[in-house]
Amino acid sequence: MKAVVLSDWGDASNFSVRDVPNPVIQPNEVLVQVKAFGVNPADYKTRSGTAPYAKQYTHPIILGWDMAGDVVAVGSSVTDFKQGDAVYGMVNFPNPGQAYAEYVAAPAADLALKPAKLTYTQAAAAPLAVLTAWQALTEHGHLQAGQTVLIQAASGGVGHLAVQLAKALGATVIGTASGKNEAFVRSLGVDEFFDYTTTDIGHTLNDIDLVFDTVGADTIFQSAEVLKPGGRLISIAYGAMDKVLAERPDISAERILVHTSGDDLRKINALIDAGKLRIEVSEVLPADLIADAHRQLESRRTTGKIVLHF
Ligand SMILES: NC(=O)c1ccc[n+]([C@@H]2O[C@H](COP(=O)([O-])OP(=O)(O)OC[C@H]3O[C@@H](n4cnc5c(N)ncnc54)[C@H](OP(=O)(O)O)[C@@H]3O)[C@@H](O)[C@H]2O)c1
């Protein structure tokens, strides 16, 4: 099969498309013929060697966790899927997922059936970002109907899905991005939008129940500032919560790491089937342009998601 192979730590020029052996499945896995695969900032952090989980990888590496495709073989202990099922999922995160390939061996527990409403491209865009948004808002943020949530970077891969999930959970949703993304973020259903390049949120908002910060050091102290006493701050991109809590000891603040879950994807599927979640794919590229996809993501200017295919 063909796969995108990374020869060394460093920049995106270390990728090449090569012929490699097909993966062999374990009893708990299915073999998926990949129709499309997605990219995430975690991919470039692993590629460069800066992600903490990159330490366990040895070159040559096939990166990639997000994919959608068709089941072509089923391991002996798998009961949830059969040959011919269209599936999607985040494979093996944060261990090597090897989804930048024509075939991937995926644990059945990481997968869900692809909702009929989604194309393979849309489904490949979703898993890591939507699981992150879902787990941040529900498992960690305990978001309740009627509460107000601020989503920092509402136009990004994670943020645009978090806006829609928060609306579906019955919250009032405030989103930030730069002005060029205002129409897009409003189209997702935010109740209020703020352009971070012209508005200081810290001096504009207060009494927020939950902030989901997907930006990091640039926004984290402002995110803490707008919370009401007892409010929750969930970050996916900033770790030094002791510094945040030194300034706001009256809130709770947590950095989380997404975990793979076919069960969570099935809950999310119900929202997709009900038309409550749209996956925005801003760019679709052939697999040999993987370096362009990484460079675009590293610019931190991506709207929605980037997807590739062989
Ligand atoms: N811990 C975890 O489990 C986990 C899981 C997923 C992601 N992450 C991390 O979370 C971060 C976001 O991931 P992602 O996939 O959503 O990234 P992304 O799609 O690349 O985010 C890009 C978006 O961020 C917006 N943005 C940039 N700076 C901003 C600011 N100061 N204020 C508001 N919006 C801003 C940009 O909007 P403009 O172009 O309008 O500026 C752009 O639309 C990454 O660092 C990623 O590694 C962590």
Short mmCIF file of N, CA and C in Angstrom, two decimals, residues 110-187:
data_model
loop_
_atom_site.label_atom_id
_atom_site.label_comp_id
_atom_site.label_asym_id
_atom_site.label_seq_id
_atom_site.Cartn_x
_atom_site.Cartn_y
_atom_site.Cartn_z
N ASP A 110 -12.09 2.01 19.03
CA ASP A 110 -11.83 3.41 18.66
C ASP A 110 -12.79 3.91 17.59
N LEU A 111 -13.61 3.02 17.04
CA LEU A 111 -14.39 3.35 15.84
C LEU A 111 -15.88 3.47 16.12
N ALA A 112 -16.56 4.16 15.20
CA ALA A 112 -18.02 4.16 15.16
C ALA A 112 -18.42 4.07 13.69
N LEU A 113 -19.66 3.67 13.45
CA LEU A 113 -20.15 3.71 12.06
C LEU A 113 -20.17 5.16 11.60
N LYS A 114 -19.82 5.39 10.35
CA LYS A 114 -19.86 6.74 9.78
C LYS A 114 -21.32 7.15 9.61
N PRO A 115 -21.72 8.31 10.16
CA PRO A 115 -23.10 8.73 9.93
C PRO A 115 -23.36 8.89 8.43
N ALA A 116 -24.53 8.45 7.98
CA ALA A 116 -24.85 8.53 6.55
C ALA A 116 -24.82 9.97 6.05
N LYS A 117 -25.09 10.92 6.94
CA LYS A 117 -25.10 12.34 6.54
C LYS A 117 -23.72 12.88 6.21
N LEU A 118 -22.67 12.20 6.68
CA LEU A 118 -21.31 12.70 6.44
C LEU A 118 -20.67 11.99 5.26
N THR A 119 -19.97 12.75 4.42
CA THR A 119 -19.10 12.14 3.43
C THR A 119 -17.89 11.55 4.16
N TYR A 120 -17.12 10.72 3.47
CA TYR A 120 -15.88 10.20 4.08
C TYR A 120 -14.96 11.37 4.45
N THR A 121 -14.92 12.38 3.59
CA THR A 121 -14.06 13.54 3.84
C THR A 121 -14.47 14.24 5.13
N GLN A 122 -15.76 14.50 5.28
CA GLN A 122 -16.23 15.17 6.51
C GLN A 122 -15.97 14.29 7.73
N ALA A 123 -16.21 12.98 7.59
CA ALA A 123 -16.03 12.08 8.73
C ALA A 123 -14.55 12.01 9.14
N ALA A 124 -13.65 12.03 8.16
CA ALA A 124 -12.21 11.97 8.48
C ALA A 124 -11.75 13.24 9.18
N ALA A 125 -12.47 14.34 8.95
CA ALA A 125 -12.10 15.61 9.57
C ALA A 125 -12.44 15.65 11.06
N ALA A 126 -13.38 14.82 11.47
CA ALA A 126 -14.04 15.05 12.75
C ALA A 126 -13.40 14.45 14.01
N PRO A 127 -12.90 13.20 14.01
CA PRO A 127 -12.79 12.47 15.29
C PRO A 127 -12.00 13.16 16.40
N LEU A 128 -10.72 13.51 16.18
CA LEU A 128 -9.94 14.05 17.30
C LEU A 128 -10.54 15.37 17.78
N ALA A 129 -10.94 16.22 16.84
CA ALA A 129 -11.48 17.53 17.22
C ALA A 129 -12.82 17.41 17.93
N VAL A 130 -13.69 16.56 17.41
CA VAL A 130 -15.02 16.49 18.01
C VAL A 130 -14.99 15.75 19.35
N LEU A 131 -14.12 14.74 19.47
CA LEU A 131 -13.98 14.06 20.77
C LEU A 131 -13.42 15.03 21.80
N THR A 132 -12.46 15.85 21.39
CA THR A 132 -11.88 16.83 22.31
C THR A 132 -12.95 17.80 22.79
N ALA A 133 -13.72 18.35 21.84
CA ALA A 133 -14.76 19.32 22.20
C ALA A 133 -15.81 18.68 23.11
N TRP A 134 -16.24 17.48 22.76
CA TRP A 134 -17.27 16.77 23.54
C TRP A 134 -16.79 16.48 24.97
N GLN A 135 -15.57 15.93 25.07
CA GLN A 135 -15.05 15.57 26.40
C GLN A 135 -14.77 16.83 27.24
N ALA A 136 -14.33 17.91 26.59
CA ALA A 136 -14.07 19.16 27.32
C ALA A 136 -15.36 19.71 27.92
N LEU A 137 -16.43 19.73 27.11
CA LEU A 137 -17.67 20.36 27.55
C LEU A 137 -18.46 19.48 28.52
N THR A 138 -18.44 18.17 28.31
CA THR A 138 -19.31 17.29 29.12
C THR A 138 -18.55 16.65 30.29
N GLU A 139 -17.58 15.81 29.96
CA GLU A 139 -16.85 15.05 30.98
C GLU A 139 -16.09 15.96 31.96
N HIS A 140 -15.47 17.02 31.43
CA HIS A 140 -14.64 17.90 32.27
C HIS A 140 -15.37 19.20 32.63
N GLY A 141 -16.08 19.78 31.66
CA GLY A 141 -16.71 21.08 31.89
C GLY A 141 -18.07 20.99 32.56
N HIS A 142 -18.70 19.79 32.52
CA HIS A 142 -20.03 19.57 33.12
C HIS A 142 -21.00 20.65 32.70
N LEU A 143 -20.97 21.04 31.42
CA LEU A 143 -21.82 22.12 30.92
C LEU A 143 -23.30 21.74 31.02
N GLN A 144 -24.07 22.67 31.58
CA GLN A 144 -25.52 22.44 31.76
C GLN A 144 -26.30 23.42 30.90
N ALA A 145 -27.50 23.00 30.49
CA ALA A 145 -28.40 23.90 29.74
C ALA A 145 -28.61 25.17 30.57
N GLY A 146 -28.59 26.31 29.90
CA GLY A 146 -28.81 27.59 30.59
C GLY A 146 -27.53 28.27 31.03
N GLN A 147 -26.41 27.54 31.05
CA GLN A 147 -25.14 28.16 31.43
C GLN A 147 -24.54 28.91 30.23
N THR A 148 -23.57 29.77 30.54
CA THR A 148 -22.89 30.52 29.49
C THR A 148 -21.46 30.01 29.35
N VAL A 149 -21.07 29.71 28.10
CA VAL A 149 -19.73 29.20 27.84
C VAL A 149 -19.04 30.11 26.82
N LEU A 150 -17.77 30.42 27.09
CA LEU A 150 -16.93 31.15 26.14
C LEU A 150 -15.99 30.16 25.47
N ILE A 151 -15.97 30.18 24.13
CA ILE A 151 -15.08 29.29 23.38
C ILE A 151 -14.04 30.14 22.67
N GLN A 152 -12.79 30.00 23.10
CA GLN A 152 -11.68 30.77 22.51
C GLN A 152 -11.18 30.01 21.29
N ALA A 153 -11.15 30.71 20.15
CA ALA A 153 -10.87 30.16 18.82
C ALA A 153 -12.05 29.33 18.32
N ALA A 154 -13.18 30.00 18.19
CA ALA A 154 -14.42 29.34 17.77
C ALA A 154 -14.40 28.96 16.29
N SER A 155 -13.40 29.42 15.55
CA SER A 155 -13.30 29.13 14.12
C SER A 155 -12.38 27.94 13.84
N GLY A 156 -11.68 27.43 14.84
CA GLY A 156 -10.68 26.38 14.62
C GLY A 156 -11.30 25.00 14.51
N GLY A 157 -10.42 24.02 14.31
CA GLY A 157 -10.88 22.64 14.17
C GLY A 157 -11.70 22.20 15.37
N VAL A 158 -11.19 22.42 16.56
CA VAL A 158 -11.91 22.04 17.79
C VAL A 158 -13.02 23.04 18.08
N GLY A 159 -12.70 24.33 17.97
CA GLY A 159 -13.63 25.37 18.40
C GLY A 159 -14.94 25.37 17.63
N HIS A 160 -14.89 25.15 16.29
CA HIS A 160 -16.14 25.25 15.52
C HIS A 160 -17.10 24.12 15.87
N LEU A 161 -16.54 23.00 16.33
CA LEU A 161 -17.38 21.88 16.77
C LEU A 161 -17.87 22.12 18.20
N ALA A 162 -17.01 22.72 19.03
CA ALA A 162 -17.40 23.02 20.42
C ALA A 162 -18.58 23.99 20.46
N VAL A 163 -18.58 24.99 19.58
CA VAL A 163 -19.70 25.94 19.53
C VAL A 163 -21.01 25.18 19.31
N GLN A 164 -21.01 24.30 18.33
CA GLN A 164 -22.25 23.60 17.97
C GLN A 164 -22.68 22.60 19.05
N LEU A 165 -21.70 21.92 19.66
CA LEU A 165 -22.03 20.98 20.73
C LEU A 165 -22.61 21.74 21.93
N ALA A 166 -22.00 22.89 22.26
CA ALA A 166 -22.49 23.68 23.40
C ALA A 166 -23.91 24.18 23.15
N LYS A 167 -24.19 24.59 21.91
CA LYS A 167 -25.57 25.01 21.58
C LYS A 167 -26.52 23.83 21.72
N ALA A 168 -26.08 22.66 21.23
CA ALA A 168 -26.94 21.47 21.32
C ALA A 168 -27.21 21.08 22.78
N LEU A 169 -26.26 21.40 23.66
CA LEU A 169 -26.43 21.10 25.09
C LEU A 169 -27.27 22.16 25.79
N GLY A 170 -27.68 23.20 25.06
CA GLY A 170 -28.60 24.20 25.62
C GLY A 170 -27.92 25.40 26.27
N ALA A 171 -26.63 25.60 25.97
CA ALA A 171 -25.90 26.71 26.59
C ALA A 171 -26.03 27.99 25.75
N THR A 172 -25.76 29.13 26.40
CA THR A 172 -25.52 30.38 25.68
C THR A 172 -24.04 30.38 25.33
N VAL A 173 -23.72 30.65 24.05
CA VAL A 173 -22.35 30.45 23.57
C VAL A 173 -21.76 31.75 23.04
N ILE A 174 -20.57 32.08 23.56
CA ILE A 174 -19.82 33.24 23.09
C ILE A 174 -18.55 32.71 22.43
N GLY A 175 -18.23 33.22 21.24
CA GLY A 175 -17.06 32.73 20.51
C GLY A 175 -16.11 33.85 20.14
N THR A 176 -14.81 33.52 20.09
CA THR A 176 -13.80 34.48 19.63
C THR A 176 -13.10 33.94 18.39
N ALA A 177 -12.68 34.87 17.54
CA ALA A 177 -11.81 34.60 16.39
C ALA A 177 -11.46 35.98 15.85
N SER A 178 -10.71 36.04 14.75
CA SER A 178 -10.47 37.35 14.15
C SER A 178 -11.64 37.70 13.23
N GLY A 179 -11.71 38.97 12.84
CA GLY A 179 -12.87 39.48 12.11
C GLY A 179 -13.17 38.72 10.82
N LYS A 180 -12.13 38.19 10.15
CA LYS A 180 -12.38 37.50 8.88
C LYS A 180 -13.22 36.23 9.09
N ASN A 181 -13.24 35.72 10.31
CA ASN A 181 -14.02 34.51 10.60
C ASN A 181 -15.36 34.80 11.27
N GLU A 182 -15.73 36.08 11.40
CA GLU A 182 -16.97 36.40 12.12
C GLU A 182 -18.20 35.74 11.49
N ALA A 183 -18.35 35.88 10.15
CA ALA A 183 -19.55 35.33 9.51
C ALA A 183 -19.62 33.81 9.70
N PHE A 184 -18.46 33.15 9.58
CA PHE A 184 -18.43 31.70 9.77
C PHE A 184 -18.85 31.33 11.20
N VAL A 185 -18.27 31.99 12.18
CA VAL A 185 -18.56 31.65 13.58
C VAL A 185 -20.03 31.95 13.90
N ARG A 186 -20.55 33.05 13.39
CA ARG A 186 -21.98 33.35 13.62
C ARG A 186 -22.86 32.28 12.97
N SER A 187 -22.42 31.76 11.80
CA SER A 187 -23.23 30.74 11.11
C SER A 187 -23.30 29.43 11.92
#
